[in-house]
Amino acid sequence: MSGLLIYLVILLITAFLAPMLISRAGKAAPWLLGMVSASGFAYLLGFAGFISKGNTLNYTIEWLPELYLNFSLYLDGLSLFFALMVTGMGALVLVFSGNYMKPYAMKHRFFFLILLFEFAMLALVLSGNLITLFIFWELTSVSSFLLVGFYHEKPEARNAALQALLITVAGGLAMMAGFIMLGQIAGTLEINQLLKSGDLIRNHPHYLPVLLLILAGAFTKSAQFPFHFWLPGAMQAPSPVSAYLHSATMVKAGIYLLMRLSPVMGGTPEWKYILTITGAVTMILGGYFAYSQTDFKKVLAYTTISALGTLVLMLGIDTDISIKAAIIFLLVHALYKGALFMIAGLIDKSAGTRDLRKIGGLGKVMPTASLAAIISLLSMAGLPPMIGFIGKELIYEAKFALPDIGNLLLVAGVLTNVIMVAISLALIFNLFLGPLKYPGEKPKRPAFALRIGPTLLAGISLIFGLFPARVADLLLSPAIKSIRPTIDSLKLSLWHGFNEVLLVSFITVAAGITLFLLYRRVNPVLTKFNNEVITFRFADAFNKGLDMFLHLTKKKTSFIQSGYQRFYLMAIFIMTSLLAWYQLIYTWPDIENISFSKPGIYEILILILIVSSTLIAVSVKSRLAAILSLGGVGYGIGLLFVIYGAIDVAITLMLAETLVLVLFMVVVYHLPKFTNFSSNASRLRDAAIALLVGGFMTGLVLKAGQLNLNPKISDFYVENAIPLAHGSNIVNVILVDFRALDTLGEITVLVIAAIGVVALLKLKTKKGSAT
Amino acid sequence: MEVLLAIVIGLLYAAGVYLLLRRSIVKLILGIMFFSHATNLLIFVAGGLHKGQPQFASDGLTAVSANPTDPLPQALILTAIVIGFGITAFFLALMYRFYQATGTEDLDELKEGENK
């Protein structure tokens, strides 16, 4: 089993080695990289027989089992299906990129990123633990961010990348919260165990929040309305990336998650309604916008949105037939969309534009590629004999089988498909057939490396369409069964006999052809309508929101980070003392319980000295008086120490106080007079803060007098002063013997301070250039 | 006496806070000194107040418990005073340089100078 893990590690190492390989091996490098991916495809395909018998593989490395956190891999029909798409498409994309990216100086970086992307996506679909899945999920977001913004010198690319990142990562975070809640409910995050606890989760009171959080992740990733707008923006990426991102990775991650969790969370009314409505809206919107674009890549991007909507809708309908339809349509879409994006890149490269109004008749210069494109487009239109036809028929069937709202969905589905037919026909007839049309130089015949990917994919679309039974048995049925084990095996064939579904298909095609014939007339009107009437752009709204948020944080920061030292202190003082006051009020010390000593006359006098000196020091205008009264405070405290038997402390304090006074006098001589900076209002405010702090300190002292928690540590020192340290002055013995090392530290501090003082006083700076 | 001392400590802290919030750097240093006084006194009071004899160990290892004065806080405060002295001296030198270098004692001008 750990073979899967070994392959993942190999893929990751390959990603890191790719830049070196590209510069050393030159032309052969992309082929070698493609081989690595293709070998993964072959290796995974080896599991197909084993998996199709209903087996699963599970491999776990314990990480933090107490938090349900493990690194696990899980292989069943569904993950195998996705893993094959990821590696197979990856191989083709890598080979394609080899030629496509040749002129770019940064191609080393590109190959590293796209392999990292492939690794992340493969690891995501193979993850057997939701947290592992989340980590790779975020890794796909990050690597796609770097890929979308690959042409980082273009501001649109940077903006699109940032948008894609922010949206998918925000959704990812919500999803993680959902996963954690799911783990708390089920007591596990292992997928193979979650699959068994579906009922427990569906009946839990927290089901709805969990569902919403996880759907937020899936919908943002899979570009569902209203998060769809990042996907058209993401076409700023190099075309091979678009091919990969739209067909097998990234946007399919959300679909994968929905399919994966469908047995765990699906089947409830909430699930059905949310998925059906979101999917249907996304499907129609995507179709509409696809019809009214003039940029080939943009057309494709919006059809992807539409297709993703269809997939979500199918999962939302949640019947046997709709799940079958979803899996087949997933394959259909991956095949044609991968091919078409590669062809879009190829056209862009050889004709220098993707604007559908400027190019046409490319079949004459690139016959193979055009044939591949036409086959893929027919599959997109859902016409026989492509596999797309089978997919579309099943989707119609799923909608027919619905009781009440089915008809509405059927209408929506037919409408979308009519658009797809029209777009496909328009692209076929304008872009590939008909008279040759191009701006600038005559398009060249594309290189073999560019043609092989689309040709293969188109070929598969055709072959699967003609002989669907084998692939259904080997790959599709196991994938469907891991979503719903009770489902009967998939029987696929091109010909269903005459029935209502076929009739609807006929209507669709007929309407599609009509719409296609109107294309030239309708399209400019729609483009105009889109540009002038629908002024609201989701992407712009998002940017505006982002700007507002940044503005807000800037304001907030400049409010909190005022840059004035006083305000920082004020914040600290106020917050600390308010918290302390809160605590003090709740545990107000019982003053009666404290044993008071009666103050004698000397103590009273000393206290009066301290208090009056303090008041003078604070309020007096003369510097000298302030310093002297501070001395008064110090000496007063020293006298208190004398009275309460702390002779050594008193001596030290007096000495230190005297020295400080002398130093102060020397320095103050060089300083200006006190100036009054503050207004009376700010004095009053500061006094209030000061009293707040002072009051809580008073409370603290009273509180401290009440507590006597531990036995006196001092007893040890008192008892051992003479036997161990041979001295009778205990305070001295503590300082120079028991805690001598501390005293050494203290002396060090003094020495450092002394050096600092000398350095500061001796340091000469030129006047004016001082900093 | 404890209550009175508690109030005095509170007052010393209040004076320290008030001075720290001034704009003059000299007053800032005065504030710090008030803080260190207040803290010393706080530790001292927390150790318990016992008038009279300083804590000396008698030769015969006995009768030590007769004197309840706690020597440990005293040792702590002693260290604190010395370190506080070192810090004050350093601060004074720093303030001296500060004034020489900037020509002001107004802390707010540091910020405003930045914006100029």
PDB file of N, CA and C in Angstrom, chain A residues 39 64 89 109 114 124 159 177 271 316 374 528 557 577 581 634 661 691 766:
ATOM      1  N   SER A  39       3.808   7.438 -15.568  1.00  0.00           N
ATOM      2  CA  SER A  39       4.077   6.205 -14.834  1.00  0.00           C
ATOM      3  C   SER A  39       3.159   6.110 -13.617  1.00  0.00           C
ATOM      4  N   LEU A  64      -1.319  12.614  15.260  1.00  0.00           N
ATOM      5  CA  LEU A  64      -1.800  13.083  16.563  1.00  0.00           C
ATOM      6  C   LEU A  64      -3.171  12.441  16.751  1.00  0.00           C
ATOM      7  N   MET A  89      -3.985  13.512 -17.146  1.00  0.00           N
ATOM      8  CA  MET A  89      -4.027  14.862 -17.694  1.00  0.00           C
ATOM      9  C   MET A  89      -2.708  15.563 -17.420  1.00  0.00           C
ATOM     10  N   ARG A 109      10.744  27.714 -13.272  1.00  0.00           N
ATOM     11  CA  ARG A 109       9.804  27.931 -12.179  1.00  0.00           C
ATOM     12  C   ARG A 109       8.436  27.331 -12.525  1.00  0.00           C
ATOM     13  N   ILE A 114       3.938  23.607 -11.618  1.00  0.00           N
ATOM     14  CA  ILE A 114       2.862  22.763 -12.132  1.00  0.00           C
ATOM     15  C   ILE A 114       2.997  21.344 -11.579  1.00  0.00           C
ATOM     16  N   LEU A 124      -4.401  15.271  -2.580  1.00  0.00           N
ATOM     17  CA  LEU A 124      -5.737  15.645  -2.087  1.00  0.00           C
ATOM     18  C   LEU A 124      -6.727  14.499  -2.342  1.00  0.00           C
ATOM     19  N   ASN A 159      -3.702  40.450 -10.106  1.00  0.00           N
ATOM     20  CA  ASN A 159      -5.008  40.669  -9.483  1.00  0.00           C
ATOM     21  C   ASN A 159      -5.850  39.395  -9.503  1.00  0.00           C
ATOM     22  N   ALA A 177     -13.000  24.532   9.469  1.00  0.00           N
ATOM     23  CA  ALA A 177     -13.849  24.610  10.656  1.00  0.00           C
ATOM     24  C   ALA A 177     -14.921  23.518  10.593  1.00  0.00           C
ATOM     25  N   TRP A 271     -29.176  19.496   2.022  1.00  0.00           N
ATOM     26  CA  TRP A 271     -28.189  19.157   0.988  1.00  0.00           C
ATOM     27  C   TRP A 271     -28.806  19.301  -0.383  1.00  0.00           C
ATOM     28  N   GLY A 316     -26.786  17.285  -6.217  1.00  0.00           N
ATOM     29  CA  GLY A 316     -27.875  17.760  -5.370  1.00  0.00           C
ATOM     30  C   GLY A 316     -29.150  16.965  -5.590  1.00  0.00           C
ATOM     31  N   ILE A 374     -12.693  19.772 -33.077  1.00  0.00           N
ATOM     32  CA  ILE A 374     -14.081  19.560 -33.511  1.00  0.00           C
ATOM     33  C   ILE A 374     -14.691  18.382 -32.744  1.00  0.00           C
ATOM     34  N   LYS A 528     -22.754  43.745 -26.073  1.00  0.00           N
ATOM     35  CA  LYS A 528     -23.056  45.128 -25.774  1.00  0.00           C
ATOM     36  C   LYS A 528     -23.915  45.219 -24.506  1.00  0.00           C
ATOM     37  N   THR A 557      -5.286  50.600  12.222  1.00  0.00           N
ATOM     38  CA  THR A 557      -3.895  50.521  12.633  1.00  0.00           C
ATOM     39  C   THR A 557      -3.381  51.887  13.045  1.00  0.00           C
ATOM     40  N   SER A 577      -5.408  47.779  34.519  1.00  0.00           N
ATOM     41  CA  SER A 577      -6.060  48.084  35.792  1.00  0.00           C
ATOM     42  C   SER A 577      -7.553  47.767  35.733  1.00  0.00           C
ATOM     43  N   TRP A 581      -9.150  45.478  38.365  1.00  0.00           N
ATOM     44  CA  TRP A 581     -10.275  45.975  39.167  1.00  0.00           C
ATOM     45  C   TRP A 581     -11.434  44.994  39.149  1.00  0.00           C
ATOM     46  N   GLY A 634      12.509  58.723  48.664  1.00  0.00           N
ATOM     47  CA  GLY A 634      13.454  57.624  48.844  1.00  0.00           C
ATOM     48  C   GLY A 634      13.917  57.512  50.275  1.00  0.00           C
ATOM     49  N   LEU A 661      20.636  61.159  43.254  1.00  0.00           N
ATOM     50  CA  LEU A 661      20.425  62.604  43.379  1.00  0.00           C
ATOM     51  C   LEU A 661      21.593  63.356  42.780  1.00  0.00           C
ATOM     52  N   LEU A 691      -4.889  57.417  39.145  1.00  0.00           N
ATOM     53  CA  LEU A 691      -5.613  56.985  40.347  1.00  0.00           C
ATOM     54  C   LEU A 691      -6.196  55.588  40.167  1.00  0.00           C
ATOM     55  N   LYS A 766      28.507  65.056  15.946  1.00  0.00           N
ATOM     56  CA  LYS A 766      28.565  66.406  15.409  1.00  0.00           C
ATOM     57  C   LYS A 766      27.201  67.045  15.547  1.00  0.00           C
TER      58      LYS A 766
END
